[in-house]
mmCIF file of C-alpha atoms in Angstrom:
data_model
loop_
_atom_site.group_PDB
_atom_site.id
_atom_site.type_symbol
_atom_site.label_atom_id
_atom_site.label_comp_id
_atom_site.label_asym_id
_atom_site.label_seq_id
_atom_site.Cartn_x
_atom_site.Cartn_y
_atom_site.Cartn_z
ATOM 1 C CA MET A 1 21.841 -32.024 44.605
ATOM 2 C CA PRO A 2 23.724 -30.879 41.449
ATOM 3 C CA LEU A 3 27.181 -31.750 42.827
ATOM 4 C CA GLU A 4 26.070 -35.227 43.883
ATOM 5 C CA LYS A 5 24.665 -35.750 40.402
ATOM 6 C CA LEU A 6 27.892 -34.438 38.872
ATOM 7 C CA HIS A 7 29.893 -36.938 40.934
ATOM 8 C CA HIS A 8 27.641 -39.807 39.842
ATOM 9 C CA LEU A 9 27.963 -38.787 36.202
ATOM 10 C CA ALA A 10 31.741 -38.366 36.493
ATOM 11 C CA LYS A 11 32.118 -41.959 37.690
ATOM 12 C CA ARG A 12 30.073 -43.146 34.705
ATOM 13 C CA TYR A 13 31.915 -40.811 32.331
ATOM 14 C CA GLU A 14 35.303 -42.219 33.309
ATOM 15 C CA HIS A 15 34.103 -45.685 32.250
ATOM 16 C CA TYR A 16 32.365 -44.308 29.161
ATOM 17 C CA LYS A 17 35.508 -42.573 27.911
ATOM 18 C CA GLY A 18 37.370 -45.859 28.195
ATOM 19 C CA ILE A 19 34.987 -47.922 26.082
ATOM 20 C CA ALA A 20 33.356 -45.485 23.632
ATOM 21 C CA SER A 21 34.617 -46.090 20.103
ATOM 22 C CA GLU A 22 33.720 -42.514 19.133
ATOM 23 C CA SER A 23 33.149 -39.797 21.692
ATOM 24 C CA TYR A 24 32.153 -36.218 20.987
ATOM 25 C CA LEU A 25 32.660 -35.181 24.608
ATOM 26 C CA HIS A 26 36.319 -34.172 24.526
ATOM 27 C CA ALA A 27 36.287 -31.157 26.849
ATOM 28 C CA ALA A 28 36.063 -33.006 30.167
ATOM 29 C CA HIS A 29 38.515 -35.307 31.915
ATOM 30 C CA VAL A 30 38.034 -37.325 35.097
ATOM 31 C CA PHE A 31 41.155 -37.709 37.241
ATOM 32 C CA GLN A 32 41.155 -40.508 39.812
ATOM 33 C CA ARG A 33 43.728 -41.883 42.252
ATOM 34 C CA ASP A 34 43.197 -44.584 44.866
ATOM 35 C CA THR A 35 46.227 -43.833 47.077
ATOM 36 C CA ASP A 36 47.565 -40.695 48.714
ATOM 37 C CA SER A 37 50.397 -39.059 46.774
ATOM 38 C CA GLU A 38 53.643 -37.410 47.734
ATOM 39 C CA TYR A 39 54.094 -33.722 46.931
ATOM 40 C CA GLU A 40 54.506 -33.814 43.156
ATOM 41 C CA ALA A 41 55.701 -31.027 40.848
ATOM 42 C CA MET A 42 53.772 -30.506 37.615
ATOM 43 C CA LEU A 43 52.742 -27.864 35.123
ATOM 44 C CA TYR A 44 49.133 -26.701 35.232
ATOM 45 C CA ASN A 45 47.631 -25.287 32.051
ATOM 46 C CA PRO A 46 44.457 -23.151 32.280
ATOM 47 C CA PHE A 47 41.538 -25.254 33.558
ATOM 48 C CA ILE A 48 38.627 -25.485 35.956
ATOM 49 C CA CYS A 49 38.727 -28.455 38.328
ATOM 50 C CA ILE A 50 35.883 -29.632 40.565
ATOM 51 C CA ILE A 51 36.901 -31.765 43.547
ATOM 52 C CA LEU A 52 34.377 -34.589 43.859
ATOM 53 C CA GLN A 53 35.996 -36.893 46.426
ATOM 54 C CA GLY A 54 39.160 -36.803 48.531
ATOM 55 C CA ARG A 55 41.323 -33.786 49.310
ATOM 56 C CA LYS A 56 44.128 -31.918 47.567
ATOM 57 C CA GLU A 57 46.680 -29.221 48.338
ATOM 58 C CA VAL A 58 48.309 -27.096 45.656
ATOM 59 C CA HIS A 59 51.340 -24.843 46.214
ATOM 60 C CA ILE A 60 53.051 -22.256 44.033
ATOM 61 C CA GLY A 61 55.745 -20.092 45.535
ATOM 62 C CA GLN A 62 54.548 -18.990 48.972
ATOM 63 C CA ASN A 63 50.892 -19.361 48.014
ATOM 64 C CA SER A 64 48.820 -22.479 48.629
ATOM 65 C CA VAL A 65 45.218 -23.644 48.471
ATOM 66 C CA SER A 66 43.527 -26.556 50.226
ATOM 67 C CA LEU A 67 40.703 -28.242 48.339
ATOM 68 C CA VAL A 68 37.924 -30.466 49.660
ATOM 69 C CA PRO A 69 34.886 -32.007 47.942
ATOM 70 C CA ASN A 70 32.640 -29.419 46.273
ATOM 71 C CA ASP A 71 35.526 -26.951 45.836
ATOM 72 C CA ALA A 72 36.459 -25.513 42.453
ATOM 73 C CA LEU A 73 40.029 -24.679 41.424
ATOM 74 C CA LEU A 74 40.486 -22.229 38.550
ATOM 75 C CA VAL A 75 43.879 -21.771 36.873
ATOM 76 C CA SER A 76 44.136 -18.884 34.389
ATOM 77 C CA HIS A 77 47.853 -19.022 33.387
ATOM 78 C CA ASP A 78 50.419 -21.771 32.790
ATOM 79 C CA LEU A 79 51.720 -22.442 36.297
ATOM 80 C CA PRO A 80 54.378 -24.845 37.643
ATOM 81 C CA VAL A 81 52.946 -26.091 40.940
ATOM 82 C CA THR A 82 53.477 -28.677 43.655
ATOM 83 C CA ALA A 83 50.404 -30.726 44.575
ATOM 84 C CA LYS A 84 49.516 -33.498 46.995
ATOM 85 C CA ILE A 85 46.444 -35.749 47.179
ATOM 86 C CA PHE A 86 45.038 -36.851 50.535
ATOM 87 C CA GLU A 87 42.258 -39.183 51.684
ATOM 88 C CA ALA A 88 42.403 -41.475 48.662
ATOM 89 C CA SER A 89 41.736 -45.216 48.870
ATOM 90 C CA GLN A 90 40.429 -48.030 46.685
ATOM 91 C CA ALA A 91 37.092 -47.822 48.474
ATOM 92 C CA ALA A 92 36.921 -44.025 48.155
ATOM 93 C CA PRO A 93 39.412 -42.792 45.539
ATOM 94 C CA TYR A 94 40.317 -39.172 45.013
ATOM 95 C CA ARG A 95 38.252 -37.997 42.052
ATOM 96 C CA SER A 96 38.015 -34.670 40.242
ATOM 97 C CA LEU A 97 36.424 -33.392 37.064
ATOM 98 C CA VAL A 98 38.617 -31.156 34.894
ATOM 99 C CA PHE A 99 37.624 -28.917 31.986
ATOM 100 C CA ALA A 100 40.516 -27.450 29.988
ATOM 101 C CA LEU A 101 39.938 -23.785 29.180
ATOM 102 C CA ASP A 102 39.846 -22.647 25.554
ATOM 103 C CA MET A 103 41.435 -19.197 25.624
ATOM 104 C CA GLY A 104 40.206 -18.371 22.117
ATOM 105 C CA LEU A 105 36.640 -19.086 23.187
ATOM 106 C CA LEU A 106 37.068 -17.013 26.341
ATOM 107 C CA ARG A 107 38.405 -14.080 24.310
ATOM 108 C CA SER A 108 35.430 -14.158 21.963
ATOM 109 C CA LEU A 109 33.075 -14.104 24.955
ATOM 110 C CA TYR A 110 35.022 -11.349 26.689
ATOM 111 C CA ASP A 111 34.740 -9.207 23.566
ATOM 112 C CA GLN A 112 30.990 -9.178 24.183
ATOM 113 C CA VAL A 113 30.946 -8.586 27.951
ATOM 114 C CA GLY A 114 34.340 -7.056 28.826
ATOM 115 C CA GLU A 115 33.035 -3.507 29.170
ATOM 116 C CA MET A 116 31.050 -4.633 32.214
ATOM 117 C CA PHE A 117 34.212 -5.228 34.264
ATOM 118 C CA GLN A 118 37.224 -3.445 35.667
ATOM 119 C CA ASN A 119 40.568 -5.024 36.591
ATOM 120 C CA GLU A 120 40.433 -6.798 39.941
ATOM 121 C CA ALA A 121 43.596 -6.241 41.945
ATOM 122 C CA SER A 122 42.979 -9.149 44.335
ATOM 123 C CA ALA A 123 42.466 -11.787 41.635
ATOM 124 C CA SER A 124 44.910 -14.712 41.506
ATOM 125 C CA ALA A 125 46.049 -16.983 38.666
ATOM 126 C CA LEU A 126 45.279 -19.928 40.949
ATOM 127 C CA ALA A 127 42.026 -19.461 42.821
ATOM 128 C CA ALA A 128 39.790 -21.775 44.827
ATOM 129 C CA THR A 129 36.203 -21.350 45.941
ATOM 130 C CA PRO A 130 33.142 -23.467 46.698
ATOM 131 C CA ALA A 131 31.735 -24.635 43.361
ATOM 132 C CA ASP A 132 29.107 -22.294 41.948
ATOM 133 C CA PRO A 133 25.790 -23.736 40.695
ATOM 134 C CA SER A 134 26.034 -21.418 37.670
ATOM 135 C CA PHE A 135 28.821 -23.526 36.130
ATOM 136 C CA ILE A 136 27.989 -26.858 37.802
ATOM 137 C CA ALA A 137 24.582 -27.046 36.079
ATOM 138 C CA PRO A 138 25.993 -26.971 32.501
ATOM 139 C CA MET A 139 28.698 -29.452 33.511
ATOM 140 C CA VAL A 140 25.947 -31.846 34.572
ATOM 141 C CA ARG A 141 24.161 -31.348 31.254
ATOM 142 C CA TYR A 142 27.419 -31.900 29.378
ATOM 143 C CA LEU A 143 28.100 -35.275 31.029
ATOM 144 C CA GLU A 144 24.479 -36.335 30.548
ATOM 145 C CA LEU A 145 25.128 -36.232 26.793
ATOM 146 C CA MET A 146 27.225 -39.405 27.028
ATOM 147 C CA ASP A 147 24.004 -41.366 26.519
ATOM 148 C CA ALA A 148 23.057 -39.468 23.353
ATOM 149 C CA PRO A 149 25.884 -39.384 20.738
ATOM 150 C CA LEU A 150 24.030 -37.179 18.253
ATOM 151 C CA ASP A 151 23.080 -34.701 20.975
ATOM 152 C CA ALA A 152 26.699 -34.751 22.162
ATOM 153 C CA GLN A 153 27.930 -33.897 18.670
ATOM 154 C CA ILE A 154 25.489 -31.001 18.202
ATOM 155 C CA LEU A 155 24.899 -29.664 21.715
ATOM 156 C CA GLY A 156 28.237 -30.472 23.361
ATOM 157 C CA PRO A 157 30.103 -27.451 21.913
ATOM 158 C CA MET A 158 27.229 -25.163 22.901
ATOM 159 C CA ILE A 159 27.382 -26.354 26.502
ATOM 160 C CA VAL A 160 31.170 -25.979 26.568
ATOM 161 C CA LYS A 161 30.678 -22.378 25.471
ATOM 162 C CA GLU A 162 28.149 -21.885 28.259
ATOM 163 C CA ILE A 163 30.576 -23.297 30.841
ATOM 164 C CA HIS A 164 33.229 -20.824 29.681
ATOM 165 C CA PHE A 165 30.722 -17.975 29.850
ATOM 166 C CA ARG A 166 29.589 -18.905 33.375
ATOM 167 C CA LEU A 167 33.199 -19.063 34.559
ATOM 168 C CA LEU A 168 33.997 -15.716 32.980
ATOM 169 C CA MET A 169 31.038 -14.099 34.740
ATOM 170 C CA SER A 170 31.504 -15.843 38.098
ATOM 171 C CA PRO A 171 33.260 -14.389 41.167
ATOM 172 C CA ILE A 172 36.144 -16.849 40.702
ATOM 173 C CA GLY A 173 36.693 -15.592 37.140
ATOM 174 C CA GLY A 174 38.411 -12.344 38.188
ATOM 175 C CA MET A 175 41.857 -13.278 36.866
ATOM 176 C CA LEU A 176 40.340 -14.615 33.641
ATOM 177 C CA ARG A 177 38.744 -11.217 33.101
ATOM 178 C CA ASN A 178 42.027 -9.472 33.950
ATOM 179 C CA LEU A 179 43.917 -11.743 31.575
ATOM 180 C CA LEU A 180 41.577 -11.011 28.692
ATOM 181 C CA SER A 181 41.457 -7.273 29.277
ATOM 182 C CA VAL A 182 43.499 -5.469 26.632
ATOM 183 C CA ASP A 183 46.868 -4.289 28.006
ATOM 184 C CA SER A 184 46.140 -5.425 31.566
ATOM 185 C CA HIS A 185 48.982 -6.475 33.846
ATOM 186 C CA ALA A 186 47.726 -10.072 33.683
ATOM 187 C CA SER A 187 47.782 -10.122 29.875
ATOM 188 C CA ARG A 188 51.244 -8.529 29.790
ATOM 189 C CA ILE A 189 52.577 -11.124 32.241
ATOM 190 C CA ALA A 190 51.010 -13.846 30.081
ATOM 191 C CA ARG A 191 53.158 -12.640 27.174
ATOM 192 C CA SER A 192 56.298 -12.954 29.279
ATOM 193 C CA ILE A 193 55.219 -16.410 30.459
ATOM 194 C CA ASN A 194 54.891 -17.493 26.843
ATOM 195 C CA LYS A 195 58.442 -16.277 26.243
ATOM 196 C CA ILE A 196 59.814 -18.178 29.263
ATOM 197 C CA ARG A 197 58.005 -21.355 28.233
ATOM 198 C CA SER A 198 59.226 -21.210 24.643
ATOM 199 C CA SER A 199 62.865 -20.623 25.626
ATOM 200 C CA PHE A 200 63.221 -21.996 29.161
ATOM 201 C CA ARG A 201 66.484 -23.755 28.236
ATOM 202 C CA GLU A 202 68.128 -20.394 27.494
ATOM 203 C CA PRO A 203 69.523 -17.935 30.077
ATOM 204 C CA LEU A 204 66.761 -15.815 31.581
ATOM 205 C CA ILE A 205 67.121 -12.077 30.934
ATOM 206 C CA VAL A 206 64.668 -10.167 33.119
ATOM 207 C CA ALA A 207 65.137 -6.912 31.192
ATOM 208 C CA GLU A 208 64.050 -8.654 27.985
ATOM 209 C CA LEU A 209 60.982 -10.144 29.675
ATOM 210 C CA ALA A 210 60.112 -6.749 31.152
ATOM 211 C CA GLU A 211 60.332 -5.210 27.699
ATOM 212 C CA ILE A 212 57.986 -7.873 26.302
ATOM 213 C CA ALA A 213 55.557 -7.034 29.114
ATOM 214 C CA GLY A 214 55.977 -3.290 28.547
ATOM 215 C CA MET A 215 57.117 -2.695 32.144
ATOM 216 C CA SER A 216 60.187 -1.553 33.997
ATOM 217 C CA PRO A 217 62.213 -4.456 35.462
ATOM 218 C CA SER A 218 61.103 -3.658 39.017
ATOM 219 C CA SER A 219 57.437 -3.321 38.048
ATOM 220 C CA PHE A 220 57.638 -6.508 35.971
ATOM 221 C CA HIS A 221 59.071 -8.488 38.874
ATOM 222 C CA GLU A 222 56.327 -7.222 41.189
ATOM 223 C CA HIS A 223 53.486 -7.993 38.786
ATOM 224 C CA PHE A 224 54.931 -11.352 37.740
ATOM 225 C CA LYS A 225 54.970 -12.510 41.351
ATOM 226 C CA SER A 226 51.507 -11.041 41.959
ATOM 227 C CA VAL A 227 50.048 -13.056 39.075
ATOM 228 C CA THR A 228 51.991 -16.322 39.368
ATOM 229 C CA GLY A 229 52.959 -16.419 43.038
ATOM 230 C CA THR A 230 56.626 -16.886 42.172
ATOM 231 C CA THR A 231 59.589 -15.058 40.610
ATOM 232 C CA PRO A 232 60.568 -15.278 36.935
ATOM 233 C CA LEU A 233 63.788 -17.116 37.831
ATOM 234 C CA GLN A 234 61.991 -19.672 40.007
ATOM 235 C CA TYR A 235 59.318 -20.102 37.320
ATOM 236 C CA GLN A 236 61.991 -20.938 34.746
ATOM 237 C CA LYS A 237 63.780 -23.257 37.178
ATOM 238 C CA ASP A 238 60.550 -25.150 37.878
ATOM 239 C CA LEU A 239 59.921 -25.579 34.145
ATOM 240 C CA ARG A 240 63.439 -26.927 33.668
ATOM 241 C CA LEU A 241 63.169 -29.407 36.517
ATOM 242 C CA ILE A 242 59.720 -30.675 35.511
ATOM 243 C CA GLU A 243 60.999 -31.237 31.969
ATOM 244 C CA ALA A 244 64.151 -32.915 33.296
ATOM 245 C CA ARG A 245 62.085 -35.384 35.298
ATOM 246 C CA GLU A 246 60.181 -36.370 32.151
ATOM 247 C CA ILE A 247 63.476 -36.869 30.312
ATOM 248 C CA LEU A 248 64.912 -39.000 33.125
ATOM 249 C CA LEU A 249 61.798 -41.168 33.398
ATOM 250 C CA LYS A 250 62.046 -41.875 29.658
ATOM 251 C CA GLY A 251 65.576 -43.223 30.116
ATOM 252 C CA THR A 252 68.149 -40.583 29.201
ATOM 253 C CA PRO A 253 71.776 -41.777 28.859
ATOM 254 C CA SER A 254 72.881 -39.910 32.001
ATOM 255 C CA VAL A 255 71.803 -37.470 34.687
ATOM 256 C CA SER A 256 74.175 -34.817 33.391
ATOM 257 C CA ALA A 257 72.707 -35.214 29.887
ATOM 258 C CA ALA A 258 69.240 -34.447 31.264
ATOM 259 C CA GLY A 259 70.564 -31.366 33.039
ATOM 260 C CA PHE A 260 72.321 -30.065 29.940
ATOM 261 C CA GLU A 261 69.233 -30.705 27.812
ATOM 262 C CA VAL A 262 67.041 -28.424 29.951
ATOM 263 C CA GLY A 263 69.610 -25.631 30.186
ATOM 264 C CA TYR A 264 71.793 -26.371 33.217
ATOM 265 C CA GLU A 265 75.522 -25.814 32.743
ATOM 266 C CA SER A 266 76.615 -27.489 35.994
ATOM 267 C CA PRO A 267 75.668 -31.133 36.788
ATOM 268 C CA THR A 268 76.244 -30.414 40.488
ATOM 269 C CA HIS A 269 73.897 -27.428 40.415
ATOM 270 C CA PHE A 270 71.308 -29.470 38.513
ATOM 271 C CA SER A 271 71.420 -32.375 40.983
ATOM 272 C CA ARG A 272 71.124 -30.023 43.961
ATOM 273 C CA ASP A 273 68.108 -28.169 42.534
ATOM 274 C CA TYR A 274 66.482 -31.428 41.451
ATOM 275 C CA SER A 275 66.805 -33.002 44.900
ATOM 276 C CA ARG A 276 65.310 -29.916 46.530
ATOM 277 C CA LYS A 277 62.399 -29.919 44.084
ATOM 278 C CA PHE A 278 61.470 -33.598 44.110
ATOM 279 C CA GLY A 279 62.875 -34.878 47.402
ATOM 280 C CA CYS A 280 65.080 -37.438 45.655
ATOM 281 C CA SER A 281 68.130 -37.413 43.430
ATOM 282 C CA PRO A 282 67.827 -37.391 39.631
ATOM 283 C CA LYS A 283 69.550 -40.809 39.696
ATOM 284 C CA HIS A 284 66.527 -42.189 41.527
ATOM 285 C CA HIS A 285 64.113 -41.159 38.766
ATOM 286 C CA ARG A 286 66.509 -42.295 36.049
ATOM 287 C CA ALA A 287 66.654 -45.730 37.705
ATOM 288 C CA LEU A 288 62.864 -45.981 37.511
ATOM 289 C CA ALA A 289 63.098 -45.907 33.705
ATOM 290 C CA LYS A 290 65.085 -49.143 33.585
#
């Protein structure tokens, strides 16, 4: 079966990426873990992920998805999430295959096929579905190129383009199509997300974000939560805390310094939010850096 073959190739590809002196197959990444994880906060950039072994749960705001082998997870916007891996062991590690999405490539494809579609109100920026053979087949062909460097150099980009096209046309690609549609709510919210990400250390002004999105404040809040599953304020807070954890794990001089660096004005407020987010104090993560 195609998914069984994809799993076999992914195990080989993980080893291949580690030893190849020059690889032309840069689009794919194999993620593996041999123990269950705690709930971990992280930032997801747009990607398609195929679960090959083990189980995973992903949460954003009040929304969550549960993923089992043969499921596909599509993320269309930058999203701060909380995720947990289950059923992972040394004998049977959690394993997934991830393709980062090239938004420029998707836009060029949408320019050719966009007139076929209308905005889909039920689409989500984080969507899960059983993997579709239409995009699994080119993924298999892409990984098969690891044995043919010249073919990988010439054909690899063509297959990556095909994978993007299949995703864009697939049922799970609804939010991708919304995002790429000119002046859609999804594309307007993407502009505001870019603003939050570029200035997350600064005070959040909803009226300014609404203006960037071309919406009233109330409409902006509604559509932001519809697309991302969370509020603009919580989105910014999650970005701050995820960045603060990275700073602490690198060995910042103090907990309060990490809080100030990501935009918090009160060390007490920072420590409280951090403990709620990660289930431990910022001092705990700072100690791990020593």
